mmCIF file of C-alpha atoms in Angstrom:
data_model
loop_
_atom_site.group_PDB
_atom_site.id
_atom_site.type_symbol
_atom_site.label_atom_id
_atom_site.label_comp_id
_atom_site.label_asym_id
_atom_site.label_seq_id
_atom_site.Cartn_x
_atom_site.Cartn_y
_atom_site.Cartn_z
ATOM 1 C CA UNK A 1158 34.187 -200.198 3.218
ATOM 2 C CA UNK A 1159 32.474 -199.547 6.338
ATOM 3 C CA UNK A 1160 33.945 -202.000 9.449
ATOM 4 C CA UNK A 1161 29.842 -202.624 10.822
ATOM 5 C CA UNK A 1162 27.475 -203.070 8.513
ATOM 6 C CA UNK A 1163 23.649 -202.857 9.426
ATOM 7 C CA UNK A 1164 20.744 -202.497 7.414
ATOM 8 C CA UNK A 1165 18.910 -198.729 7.623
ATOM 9 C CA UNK A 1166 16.646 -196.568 5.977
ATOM 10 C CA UNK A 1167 16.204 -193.186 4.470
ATOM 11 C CA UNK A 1168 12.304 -192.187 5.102
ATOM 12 C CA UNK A 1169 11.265 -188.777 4.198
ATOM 13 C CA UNK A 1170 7.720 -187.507 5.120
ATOM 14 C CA UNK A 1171 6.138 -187.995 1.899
ATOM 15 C CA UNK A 1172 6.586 -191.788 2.315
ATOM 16 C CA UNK A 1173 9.530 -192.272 0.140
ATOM 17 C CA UNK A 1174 11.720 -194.655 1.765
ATOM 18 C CA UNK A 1175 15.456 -195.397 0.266
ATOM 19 C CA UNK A 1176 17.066 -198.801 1.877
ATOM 20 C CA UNK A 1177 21.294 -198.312 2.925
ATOM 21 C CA UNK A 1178 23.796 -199.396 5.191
ATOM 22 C CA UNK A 1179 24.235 -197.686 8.230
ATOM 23 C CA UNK A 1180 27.969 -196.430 9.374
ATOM 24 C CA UNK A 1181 29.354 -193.880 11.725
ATOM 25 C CA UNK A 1182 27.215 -194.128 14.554
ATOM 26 C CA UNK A 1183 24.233 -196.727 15.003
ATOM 27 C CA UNK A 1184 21.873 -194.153 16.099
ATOM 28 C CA UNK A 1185 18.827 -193.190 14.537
ATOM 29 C CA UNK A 1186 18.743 -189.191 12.948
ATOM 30 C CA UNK A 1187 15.847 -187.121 12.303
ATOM 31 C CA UNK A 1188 16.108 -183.171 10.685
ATOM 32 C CA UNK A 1189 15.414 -181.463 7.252
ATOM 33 C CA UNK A 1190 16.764 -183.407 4.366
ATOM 34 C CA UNK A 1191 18.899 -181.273 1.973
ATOM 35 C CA UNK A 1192 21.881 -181.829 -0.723
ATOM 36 C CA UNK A 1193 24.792 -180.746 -1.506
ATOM 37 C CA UNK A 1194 26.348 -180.853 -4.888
ATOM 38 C CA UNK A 1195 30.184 -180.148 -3.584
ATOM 39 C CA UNK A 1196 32.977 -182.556 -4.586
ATOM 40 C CA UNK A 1197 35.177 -181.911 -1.837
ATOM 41 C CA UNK A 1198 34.846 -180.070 1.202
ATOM 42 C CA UNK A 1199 32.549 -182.461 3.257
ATOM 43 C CA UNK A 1200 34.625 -181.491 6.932
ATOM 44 C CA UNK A 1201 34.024 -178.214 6.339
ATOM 45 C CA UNK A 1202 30.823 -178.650 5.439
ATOM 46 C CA UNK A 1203 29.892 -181.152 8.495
ATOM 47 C CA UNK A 1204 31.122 -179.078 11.227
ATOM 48 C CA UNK A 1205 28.999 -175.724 9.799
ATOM 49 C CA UNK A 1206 26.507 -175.052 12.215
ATOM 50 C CA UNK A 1207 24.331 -173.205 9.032
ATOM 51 C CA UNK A 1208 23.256 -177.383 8.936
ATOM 52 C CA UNK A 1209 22.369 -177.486 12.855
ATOM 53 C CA UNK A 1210 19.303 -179.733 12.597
ATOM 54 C CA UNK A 1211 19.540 -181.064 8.548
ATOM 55 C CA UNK A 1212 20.518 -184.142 7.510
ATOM 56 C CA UNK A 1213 23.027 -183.654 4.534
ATOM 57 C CA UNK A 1214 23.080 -185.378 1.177
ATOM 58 C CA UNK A 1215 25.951 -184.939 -0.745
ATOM 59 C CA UNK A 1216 25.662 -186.215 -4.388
ATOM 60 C CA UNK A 1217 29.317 -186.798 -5.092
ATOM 61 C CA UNK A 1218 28.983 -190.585 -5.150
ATOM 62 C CA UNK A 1219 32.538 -191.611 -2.782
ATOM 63 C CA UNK A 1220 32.777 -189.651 0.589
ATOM 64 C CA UNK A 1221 35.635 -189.499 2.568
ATOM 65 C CA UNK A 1222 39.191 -190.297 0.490
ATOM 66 C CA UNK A 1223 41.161 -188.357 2.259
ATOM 67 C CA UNK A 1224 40.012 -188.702 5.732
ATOM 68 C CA UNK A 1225 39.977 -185.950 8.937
ATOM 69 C CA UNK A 1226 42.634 -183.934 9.863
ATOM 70 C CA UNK A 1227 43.847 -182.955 13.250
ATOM 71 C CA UNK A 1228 42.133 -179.569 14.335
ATOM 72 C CA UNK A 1229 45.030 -176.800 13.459
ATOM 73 C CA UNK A 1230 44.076 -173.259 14.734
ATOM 74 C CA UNK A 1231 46.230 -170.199 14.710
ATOM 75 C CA UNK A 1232 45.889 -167.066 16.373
ATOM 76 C CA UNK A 1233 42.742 -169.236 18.455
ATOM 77 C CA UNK A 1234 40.980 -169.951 15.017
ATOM 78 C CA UNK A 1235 40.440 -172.991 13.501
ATOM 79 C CA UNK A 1236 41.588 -172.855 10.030
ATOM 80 C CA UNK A 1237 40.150 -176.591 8.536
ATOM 81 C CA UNK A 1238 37.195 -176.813 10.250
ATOM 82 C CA UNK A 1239 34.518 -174.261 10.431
ATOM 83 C CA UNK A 1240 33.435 -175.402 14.244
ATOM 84 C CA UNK A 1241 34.229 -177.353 16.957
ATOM 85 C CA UNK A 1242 31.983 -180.350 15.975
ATOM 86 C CA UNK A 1243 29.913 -182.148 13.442
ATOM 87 C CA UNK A 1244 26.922 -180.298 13.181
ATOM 88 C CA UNK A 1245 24.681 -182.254 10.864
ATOM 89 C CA UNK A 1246 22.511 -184.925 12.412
ATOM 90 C CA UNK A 1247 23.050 -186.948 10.222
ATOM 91 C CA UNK A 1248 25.058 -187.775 6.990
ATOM 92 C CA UNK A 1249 23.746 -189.446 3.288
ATOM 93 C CA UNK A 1250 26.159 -190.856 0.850
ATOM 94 C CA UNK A 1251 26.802 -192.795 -2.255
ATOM 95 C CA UNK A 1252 29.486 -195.049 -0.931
ATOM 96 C CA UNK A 1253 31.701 -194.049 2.201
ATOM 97 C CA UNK A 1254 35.433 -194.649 1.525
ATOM 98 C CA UNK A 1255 38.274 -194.709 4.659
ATOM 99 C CA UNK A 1256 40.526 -193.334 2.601
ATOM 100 C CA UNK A 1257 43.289 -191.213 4.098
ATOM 101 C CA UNK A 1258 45.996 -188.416 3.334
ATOM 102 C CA UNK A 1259 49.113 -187.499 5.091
ATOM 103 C CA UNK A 1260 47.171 -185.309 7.113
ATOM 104 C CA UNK A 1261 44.375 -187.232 8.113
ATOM 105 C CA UNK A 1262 44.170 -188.397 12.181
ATOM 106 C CA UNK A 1263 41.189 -190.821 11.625
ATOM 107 C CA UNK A 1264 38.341 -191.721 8.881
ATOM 108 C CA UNK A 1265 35.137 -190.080 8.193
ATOM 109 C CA UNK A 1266 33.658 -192.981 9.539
ATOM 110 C CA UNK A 1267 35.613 -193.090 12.774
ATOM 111 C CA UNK A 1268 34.593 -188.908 13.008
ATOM 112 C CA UNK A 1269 30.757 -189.655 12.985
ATOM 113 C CA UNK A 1270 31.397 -192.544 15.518
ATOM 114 C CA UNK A 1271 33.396 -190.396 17.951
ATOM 115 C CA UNK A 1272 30.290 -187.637 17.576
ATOM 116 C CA UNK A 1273 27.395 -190.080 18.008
ATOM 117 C CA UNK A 1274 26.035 -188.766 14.393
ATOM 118 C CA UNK A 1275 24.785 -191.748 12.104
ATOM 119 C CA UNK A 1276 25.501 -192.005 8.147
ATOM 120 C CA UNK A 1277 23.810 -194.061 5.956
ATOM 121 C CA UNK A 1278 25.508 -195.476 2.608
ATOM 122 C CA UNK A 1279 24.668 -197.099 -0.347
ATOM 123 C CA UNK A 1280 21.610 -194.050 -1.263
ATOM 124 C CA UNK A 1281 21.548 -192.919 -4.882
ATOM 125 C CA UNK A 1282 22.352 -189.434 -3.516
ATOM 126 C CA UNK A 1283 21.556 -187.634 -7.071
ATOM 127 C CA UNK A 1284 18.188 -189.736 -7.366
ATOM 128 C CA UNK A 1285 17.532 -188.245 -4.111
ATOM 129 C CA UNK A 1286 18.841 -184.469 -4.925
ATOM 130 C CA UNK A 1287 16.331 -184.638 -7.807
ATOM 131 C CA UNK A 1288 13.418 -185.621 -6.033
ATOM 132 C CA UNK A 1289 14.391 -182.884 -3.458
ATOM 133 C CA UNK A 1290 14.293 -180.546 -6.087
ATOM 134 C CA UNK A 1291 10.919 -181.623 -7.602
ATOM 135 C CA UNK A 1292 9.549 -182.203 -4.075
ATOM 136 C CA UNK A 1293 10.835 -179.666 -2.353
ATOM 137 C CA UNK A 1294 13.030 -179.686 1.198
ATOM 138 C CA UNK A 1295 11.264 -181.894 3.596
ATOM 139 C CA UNK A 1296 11.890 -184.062 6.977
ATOM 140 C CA UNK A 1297 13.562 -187.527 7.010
ATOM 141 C CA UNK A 1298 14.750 -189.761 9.209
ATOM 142 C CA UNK A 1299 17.469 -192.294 9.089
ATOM 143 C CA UNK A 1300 16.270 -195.449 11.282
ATOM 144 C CA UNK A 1301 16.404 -199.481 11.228
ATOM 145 C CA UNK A 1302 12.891 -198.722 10.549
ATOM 146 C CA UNK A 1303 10.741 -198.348 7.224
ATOM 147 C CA UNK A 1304 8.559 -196.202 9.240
ATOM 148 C CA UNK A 1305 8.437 -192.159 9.350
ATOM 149 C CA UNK A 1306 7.443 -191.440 12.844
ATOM 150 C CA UNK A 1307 6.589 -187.769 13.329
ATOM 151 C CA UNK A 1308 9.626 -185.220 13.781
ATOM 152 C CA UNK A 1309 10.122 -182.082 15.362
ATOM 153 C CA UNK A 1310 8.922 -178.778 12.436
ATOM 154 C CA UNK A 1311 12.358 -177.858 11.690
ATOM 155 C CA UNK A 1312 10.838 -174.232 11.194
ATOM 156 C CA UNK A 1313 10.075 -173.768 14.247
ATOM 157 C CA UNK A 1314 13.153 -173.921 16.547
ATOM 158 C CA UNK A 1315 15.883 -171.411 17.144
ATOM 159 C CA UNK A 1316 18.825 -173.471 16.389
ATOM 160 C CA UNK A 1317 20.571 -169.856 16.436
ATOM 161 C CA UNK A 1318 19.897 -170.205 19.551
ATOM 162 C CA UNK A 1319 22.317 -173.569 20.320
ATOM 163 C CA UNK A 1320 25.195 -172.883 17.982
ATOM 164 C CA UNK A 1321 25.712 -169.156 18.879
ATOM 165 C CA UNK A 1322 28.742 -168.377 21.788
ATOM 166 C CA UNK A 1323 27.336 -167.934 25.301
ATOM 167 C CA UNK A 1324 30.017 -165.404 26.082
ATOM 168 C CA UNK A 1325 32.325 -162.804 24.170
ATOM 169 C CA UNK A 1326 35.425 -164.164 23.137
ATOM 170 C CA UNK A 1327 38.452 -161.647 22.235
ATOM 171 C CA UNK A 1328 40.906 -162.210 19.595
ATOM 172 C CA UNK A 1329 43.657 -159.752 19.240
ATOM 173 C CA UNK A 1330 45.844 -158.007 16.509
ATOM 174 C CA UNK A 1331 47.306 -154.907 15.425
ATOM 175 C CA UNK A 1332 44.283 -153.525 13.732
ATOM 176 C CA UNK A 1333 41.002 -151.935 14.952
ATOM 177 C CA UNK A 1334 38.180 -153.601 16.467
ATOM 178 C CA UNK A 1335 35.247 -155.546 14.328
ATOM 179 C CA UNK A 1336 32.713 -156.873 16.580
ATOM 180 C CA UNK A 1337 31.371 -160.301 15.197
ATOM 181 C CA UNK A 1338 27.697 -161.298 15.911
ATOM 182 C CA UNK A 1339 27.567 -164.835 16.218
ATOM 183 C CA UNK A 1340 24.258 -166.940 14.785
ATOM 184 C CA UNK A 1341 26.329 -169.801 14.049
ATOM 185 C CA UNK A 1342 29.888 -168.782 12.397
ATOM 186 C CA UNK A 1343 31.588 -170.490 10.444
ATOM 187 C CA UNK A 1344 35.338 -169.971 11.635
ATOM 188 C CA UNK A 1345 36.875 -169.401 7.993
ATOM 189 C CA UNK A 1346 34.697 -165.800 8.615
ATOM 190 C CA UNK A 1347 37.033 -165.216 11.520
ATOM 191 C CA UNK A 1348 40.117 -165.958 9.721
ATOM 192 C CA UNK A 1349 39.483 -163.807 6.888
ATOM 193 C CA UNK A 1350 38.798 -160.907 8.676
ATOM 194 C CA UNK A 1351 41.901 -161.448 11.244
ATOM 195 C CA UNK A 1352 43.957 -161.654 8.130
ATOM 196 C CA UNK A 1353 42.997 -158.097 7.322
ATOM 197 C CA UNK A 1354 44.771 -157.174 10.477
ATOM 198 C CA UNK A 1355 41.957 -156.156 12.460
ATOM 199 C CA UNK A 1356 41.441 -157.124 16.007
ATOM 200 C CA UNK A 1357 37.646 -159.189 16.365
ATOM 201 C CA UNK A 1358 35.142 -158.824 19.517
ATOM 202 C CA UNK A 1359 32.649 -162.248 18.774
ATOM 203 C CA UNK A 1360 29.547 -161.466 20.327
ATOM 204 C CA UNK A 1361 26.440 -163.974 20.973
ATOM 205 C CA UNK A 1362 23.555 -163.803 19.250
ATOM 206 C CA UNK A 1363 21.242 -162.080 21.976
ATOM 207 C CA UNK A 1364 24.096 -159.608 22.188
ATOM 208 C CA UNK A 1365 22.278 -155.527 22.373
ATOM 209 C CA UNK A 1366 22.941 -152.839 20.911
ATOM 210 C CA UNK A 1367 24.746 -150.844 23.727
ATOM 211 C CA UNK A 1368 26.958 -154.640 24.364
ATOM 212 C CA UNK A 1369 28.252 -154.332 20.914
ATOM 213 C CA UNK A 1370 28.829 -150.275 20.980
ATOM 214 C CA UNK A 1371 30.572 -150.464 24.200
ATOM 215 C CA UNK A 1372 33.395 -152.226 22.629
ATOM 216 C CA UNK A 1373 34.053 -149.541 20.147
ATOM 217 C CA UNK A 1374 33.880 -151.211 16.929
ATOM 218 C CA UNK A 1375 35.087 -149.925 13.706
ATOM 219 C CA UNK A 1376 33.136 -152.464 11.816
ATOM 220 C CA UNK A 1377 30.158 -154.870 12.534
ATOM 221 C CA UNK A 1378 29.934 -158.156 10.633
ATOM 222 C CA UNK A 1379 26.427 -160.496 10.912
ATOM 223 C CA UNK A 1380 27.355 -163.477 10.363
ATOM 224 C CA UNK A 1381 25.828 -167.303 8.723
ATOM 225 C CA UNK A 1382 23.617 -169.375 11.267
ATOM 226 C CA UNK A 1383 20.948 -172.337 10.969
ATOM 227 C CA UNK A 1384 17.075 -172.100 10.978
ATOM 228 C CA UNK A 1385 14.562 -170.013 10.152
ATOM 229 C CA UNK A 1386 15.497 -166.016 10.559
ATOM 230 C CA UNK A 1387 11.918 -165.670 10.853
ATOM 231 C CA UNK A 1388 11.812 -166.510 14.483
ATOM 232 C CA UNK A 1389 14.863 -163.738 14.902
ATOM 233 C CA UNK A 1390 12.533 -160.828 15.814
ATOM 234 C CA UNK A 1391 14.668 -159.398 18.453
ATOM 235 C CA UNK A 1392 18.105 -160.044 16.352
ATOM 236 C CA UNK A 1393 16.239 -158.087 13.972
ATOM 237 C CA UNK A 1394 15.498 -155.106 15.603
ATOM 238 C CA UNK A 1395 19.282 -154.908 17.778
ATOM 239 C CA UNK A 1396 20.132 -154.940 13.056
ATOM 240 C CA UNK A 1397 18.206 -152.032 12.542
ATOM 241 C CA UNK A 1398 19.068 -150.185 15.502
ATOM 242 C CA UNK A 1399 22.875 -150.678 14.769
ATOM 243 C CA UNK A 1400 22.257 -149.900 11.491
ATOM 244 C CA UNK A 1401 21.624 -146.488 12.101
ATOM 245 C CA UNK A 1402 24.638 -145.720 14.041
ATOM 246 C CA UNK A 1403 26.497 -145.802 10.008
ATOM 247 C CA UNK A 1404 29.085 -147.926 10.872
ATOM 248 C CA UNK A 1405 30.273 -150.024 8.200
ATOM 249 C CA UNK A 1406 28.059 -153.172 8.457
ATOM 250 C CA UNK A 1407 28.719 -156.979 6.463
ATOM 251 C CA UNK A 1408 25.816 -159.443 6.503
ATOM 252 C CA UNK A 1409 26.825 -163.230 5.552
ATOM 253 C CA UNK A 1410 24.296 -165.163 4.828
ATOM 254 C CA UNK A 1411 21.836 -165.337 7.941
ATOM 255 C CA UNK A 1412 23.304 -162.082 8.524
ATOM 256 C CA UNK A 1413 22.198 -160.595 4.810
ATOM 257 C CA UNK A 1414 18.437 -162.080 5.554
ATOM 258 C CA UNK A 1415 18.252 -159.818 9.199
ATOM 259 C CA UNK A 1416 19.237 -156.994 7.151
ATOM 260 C CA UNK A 1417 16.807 -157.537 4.433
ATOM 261 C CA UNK A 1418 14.192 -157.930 7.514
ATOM 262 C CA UNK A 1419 15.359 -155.001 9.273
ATOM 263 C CA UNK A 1420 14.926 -152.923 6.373
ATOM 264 C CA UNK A 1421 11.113 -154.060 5.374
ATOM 265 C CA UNK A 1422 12.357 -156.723 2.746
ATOM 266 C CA UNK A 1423 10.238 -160.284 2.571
ATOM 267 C CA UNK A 1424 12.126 -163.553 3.570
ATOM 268 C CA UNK A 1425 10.732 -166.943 2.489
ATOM 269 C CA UNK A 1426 11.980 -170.039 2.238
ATOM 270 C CA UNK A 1427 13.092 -171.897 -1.173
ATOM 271 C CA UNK A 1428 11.978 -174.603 -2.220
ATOM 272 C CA UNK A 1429 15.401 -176.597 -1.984
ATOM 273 C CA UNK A 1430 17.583 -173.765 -1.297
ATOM 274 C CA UNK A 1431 21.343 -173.445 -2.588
ATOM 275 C CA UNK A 1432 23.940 -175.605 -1.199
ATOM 276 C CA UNK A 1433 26.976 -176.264 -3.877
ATOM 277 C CA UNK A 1434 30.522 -174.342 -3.903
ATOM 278 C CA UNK A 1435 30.246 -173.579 -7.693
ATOM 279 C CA UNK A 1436 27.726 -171.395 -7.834
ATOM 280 C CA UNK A 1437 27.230 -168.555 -10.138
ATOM 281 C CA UNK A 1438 26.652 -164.642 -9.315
ATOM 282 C CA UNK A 1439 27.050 -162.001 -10.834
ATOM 283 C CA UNK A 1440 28.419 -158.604 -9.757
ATOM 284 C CA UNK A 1441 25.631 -156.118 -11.246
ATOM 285 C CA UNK A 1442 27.270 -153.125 -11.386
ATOM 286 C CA UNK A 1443 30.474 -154.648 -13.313
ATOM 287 C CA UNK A 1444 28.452 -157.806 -14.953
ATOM 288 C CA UNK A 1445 31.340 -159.881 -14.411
ATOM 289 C CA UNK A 1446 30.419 -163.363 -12.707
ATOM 290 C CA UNK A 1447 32.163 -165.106 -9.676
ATOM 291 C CA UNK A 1448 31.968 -168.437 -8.798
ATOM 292 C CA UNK A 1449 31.290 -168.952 -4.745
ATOM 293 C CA UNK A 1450 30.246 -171.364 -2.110
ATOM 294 C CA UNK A 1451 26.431 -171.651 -1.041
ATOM 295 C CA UNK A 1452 24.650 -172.798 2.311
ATOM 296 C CA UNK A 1453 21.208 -171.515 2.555
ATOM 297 C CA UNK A 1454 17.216 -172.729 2.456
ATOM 298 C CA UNK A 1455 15.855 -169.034 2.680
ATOM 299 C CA UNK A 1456 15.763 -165.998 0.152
ATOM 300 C CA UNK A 1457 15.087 -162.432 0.172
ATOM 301 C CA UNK A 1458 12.088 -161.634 -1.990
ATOM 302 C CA UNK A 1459 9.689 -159.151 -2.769
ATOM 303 C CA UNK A 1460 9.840 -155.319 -3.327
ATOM 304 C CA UNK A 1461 13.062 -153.544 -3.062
ATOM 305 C CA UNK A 1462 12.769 -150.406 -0.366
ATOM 306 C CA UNK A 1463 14.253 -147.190 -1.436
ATOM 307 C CA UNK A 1464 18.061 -147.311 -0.813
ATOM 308 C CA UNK A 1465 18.772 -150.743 -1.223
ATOM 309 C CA UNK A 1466 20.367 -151.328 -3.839
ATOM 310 C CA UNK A 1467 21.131 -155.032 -5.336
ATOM 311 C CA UNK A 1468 24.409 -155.642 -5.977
ATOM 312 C CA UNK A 1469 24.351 -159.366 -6.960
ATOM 313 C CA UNK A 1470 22.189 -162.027 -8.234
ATOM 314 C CA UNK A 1471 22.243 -166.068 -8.875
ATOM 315 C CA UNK A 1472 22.904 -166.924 -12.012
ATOM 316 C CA UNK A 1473 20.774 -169.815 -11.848
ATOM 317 C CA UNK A 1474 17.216 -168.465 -10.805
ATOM 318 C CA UNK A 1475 18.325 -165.040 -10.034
ATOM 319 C CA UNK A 1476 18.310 -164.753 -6.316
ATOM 320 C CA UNK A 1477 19.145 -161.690 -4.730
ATOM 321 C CA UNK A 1478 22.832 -162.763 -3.308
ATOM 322 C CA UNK A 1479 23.959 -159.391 -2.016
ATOM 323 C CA UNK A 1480 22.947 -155.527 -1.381
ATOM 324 C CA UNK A 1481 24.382 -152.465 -0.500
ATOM 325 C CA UNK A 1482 22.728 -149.695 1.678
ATOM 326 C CA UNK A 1483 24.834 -146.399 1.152
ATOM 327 C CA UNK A 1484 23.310 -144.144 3.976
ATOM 328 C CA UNK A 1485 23.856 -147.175 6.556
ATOM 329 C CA UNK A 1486 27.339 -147.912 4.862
ATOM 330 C CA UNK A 1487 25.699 -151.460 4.578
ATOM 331 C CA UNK A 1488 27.413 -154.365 2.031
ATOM 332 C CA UNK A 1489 25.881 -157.918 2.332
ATOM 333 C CA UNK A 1490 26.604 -161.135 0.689
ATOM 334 C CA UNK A 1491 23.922 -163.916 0.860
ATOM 335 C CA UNK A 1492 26.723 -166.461 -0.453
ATOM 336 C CA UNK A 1493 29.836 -166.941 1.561
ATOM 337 C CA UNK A 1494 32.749 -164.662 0.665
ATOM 338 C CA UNK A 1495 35.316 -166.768 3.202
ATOM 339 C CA UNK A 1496 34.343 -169.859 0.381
ATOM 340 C CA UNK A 1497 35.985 -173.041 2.931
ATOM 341 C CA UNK A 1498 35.751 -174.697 0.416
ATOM 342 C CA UNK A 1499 35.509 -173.308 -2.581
ATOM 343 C CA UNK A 1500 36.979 -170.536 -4.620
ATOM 344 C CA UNK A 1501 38.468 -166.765 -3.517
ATOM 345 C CA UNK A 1502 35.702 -165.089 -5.562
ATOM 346 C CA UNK A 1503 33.902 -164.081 -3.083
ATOM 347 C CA UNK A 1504 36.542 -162.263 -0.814
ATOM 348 C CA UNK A 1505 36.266 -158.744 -2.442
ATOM 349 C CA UNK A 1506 33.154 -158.709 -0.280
ATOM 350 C CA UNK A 1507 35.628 -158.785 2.442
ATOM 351 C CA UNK A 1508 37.845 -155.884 0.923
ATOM 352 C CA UNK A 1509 34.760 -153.946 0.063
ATOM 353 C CA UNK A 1510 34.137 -154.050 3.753
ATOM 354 C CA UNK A 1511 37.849 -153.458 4.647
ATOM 355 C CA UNK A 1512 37.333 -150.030 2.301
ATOM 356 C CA UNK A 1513 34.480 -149.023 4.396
ATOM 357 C CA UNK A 1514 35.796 -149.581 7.758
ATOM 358 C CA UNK A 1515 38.915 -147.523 6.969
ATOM 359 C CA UNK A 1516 36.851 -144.962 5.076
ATOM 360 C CA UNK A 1517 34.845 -144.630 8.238
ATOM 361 C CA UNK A 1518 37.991 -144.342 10.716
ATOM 362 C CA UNK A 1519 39.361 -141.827 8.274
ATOM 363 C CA UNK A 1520 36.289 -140.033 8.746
ATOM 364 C CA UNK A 1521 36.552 -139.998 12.499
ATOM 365 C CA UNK A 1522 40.004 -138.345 12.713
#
């Protein structure tokens, strides 16, 4: 049980208003309100700057048995968290527990404290998640106040634009160079590719095309980020213009929509978008289904351009959720192969990619 217990409120913009018990920190919150069905997971899924600017409902009704552990990187990744810091602004649950494990260095609660981000317990998270999904996605704030006062249009601001790397950061190995565009990565992308063996070049998000060329890369990987990839018109274009240089290119997430965009597809947002580490795709071209893990509020929709080719689909309402563009030696995965948490479905996205890069070196000797 929390240590400080104040009355708060959940208000969302259509007037809904759902009374709790603050924890964490005692300030107010305002961003997008979405859910997350996951059972386990929630520091991963705290510190993933894909949920820069949301506040995040997950529906699992006790949060936080087994506490925080003490950052652990190797090789100058993190390996059980997927940034720095909490990037929600602001957390929903059921009932908040300060459980702990042998691992853990402090309590949830004690975490959102130390970060200045509030929580609010005591919600019916799954009566929420359901009018979410009848509703739709829409603002909130969490306040000592029944009143929704006017927030910023989560649509319109490049949070790319504050979790991105200002500068390029090197990480060595035996292998050949990938160069990493950053929109927000969640470190778990890092570590998968570094356990491949290949050296990584992470690049900002503003990075051009001749910044990323000059370092020589054998591979190019676009990676997950917050917000709305509509306002990523120049990201877009540097896409397309690597694009044509046919070096084996991955798109996660974020990085699957600026592909879709650079190659005429239609991005829109969902209504309440996926968010879950047990969701369904399938593999079209074997039919065989993976489970994998799921952070994202936009969709590519619309006519498929000649050459793309869809490679997966949600089982649920049929999503596209990957495609592959032979003549660009293209692969992209709108779910998240590196699944922290969740299953190892996903990573023969990550050896479809390895394949290409070494296809393409081969092809350079």
């Amino acid at each position: 049980m929390s240590e400080r217990n104040d009355a708060a409120y959940l208000v969302l913009e259509d007037g809904s208003v759902y009374p709790g018990t603050r924890f964490g920190s005692h300030s107010d919150a305002e961003g997008e309100v979405v859910f997350t069905t996951s059972m386990n997971g929630y520091v991963e899924s705290l510190s993933d700057p894909s949920y820069k600017g949301q506040i995040l409902a997950i529906t699992h009704p006790l949060v936080g048995n087994y506490g925080v552990p003490e950052k652990i990187r190797r090789n100058g990744i993190l390996t059980n968290f997927e940034s720095e810091d909490i990037q929600v602004s602001g957390l929903i649950v059921g009932e908040i527990t300060n459980g702990s494990e042998w691992n853990s260095e402090k309590s949830l609660e004690r975490w959102l404290d130390d970060e200045n981000v509030p929580g609010i317990s005591g919600i019916d998270t799954r009566a929420l998640a359901l009018h979410i999904r009848e509703k739709g996605t829409m603002a909130g704030i969490i306040s000592s106040s029944k009143e929704f006062n006017k927030v910023r249009d989560y649509e319109s601001i490049n949070f790319v634009d504050m979790v991105s790397i200002k500068q390029p950061l090197i990480y060595e190995n035996k292998g050949p160079r990938i160069a990493v565009i950053d929109y927000g990565l969640k470190e778990g992308i890092l570590e998968c590719i570094y356990s491949m063996g290949y050296s990584i070049v992470r690049l900002p998000h503003d990075a051009t095309e001749e910044q990323v060329l000059s370092y020589d890369p054998m591979g190019i990987v676009l990676t997950n980020g917050p917000g709305n990839p509509l306002l990523l018109s120049r990201e877009t274009e540097t896409v397309a213009k690597l694009m044509e240089h046919n070096i084996p290119v991955l798109g996660i997430c974020l990085g699957h929509q600026l592909i879709a965009m650079a190659s005429g597809m239609e991005i829109r947002k969902m209504d309440f978008g996926h968010r879950a580490i047990n969701k369904g795709v399938m593999e079209l071209h074997t039919g065989k289904c993976m489970i994998t893990t799921h952070n994202h509020g936009y969709a590519v929709f619309g006519d498929v351009p000649d050459g793309v080719e869809i490679s997966h689909v949600s089982l649920d309402d049929r999503t596209i959720e990957g495609m592959t563009i032979k003549r660009h030696n293209v692969i992209t995965a709108q779910f998240h192969p590196e699944a922290r948490p969740g299953t190892k479905d996903g990573f023969r996205i990550f050896e479809l990619f390895d394949s290409a890069v070494k296809g393409f070196i081969s092809g350079k000797r």
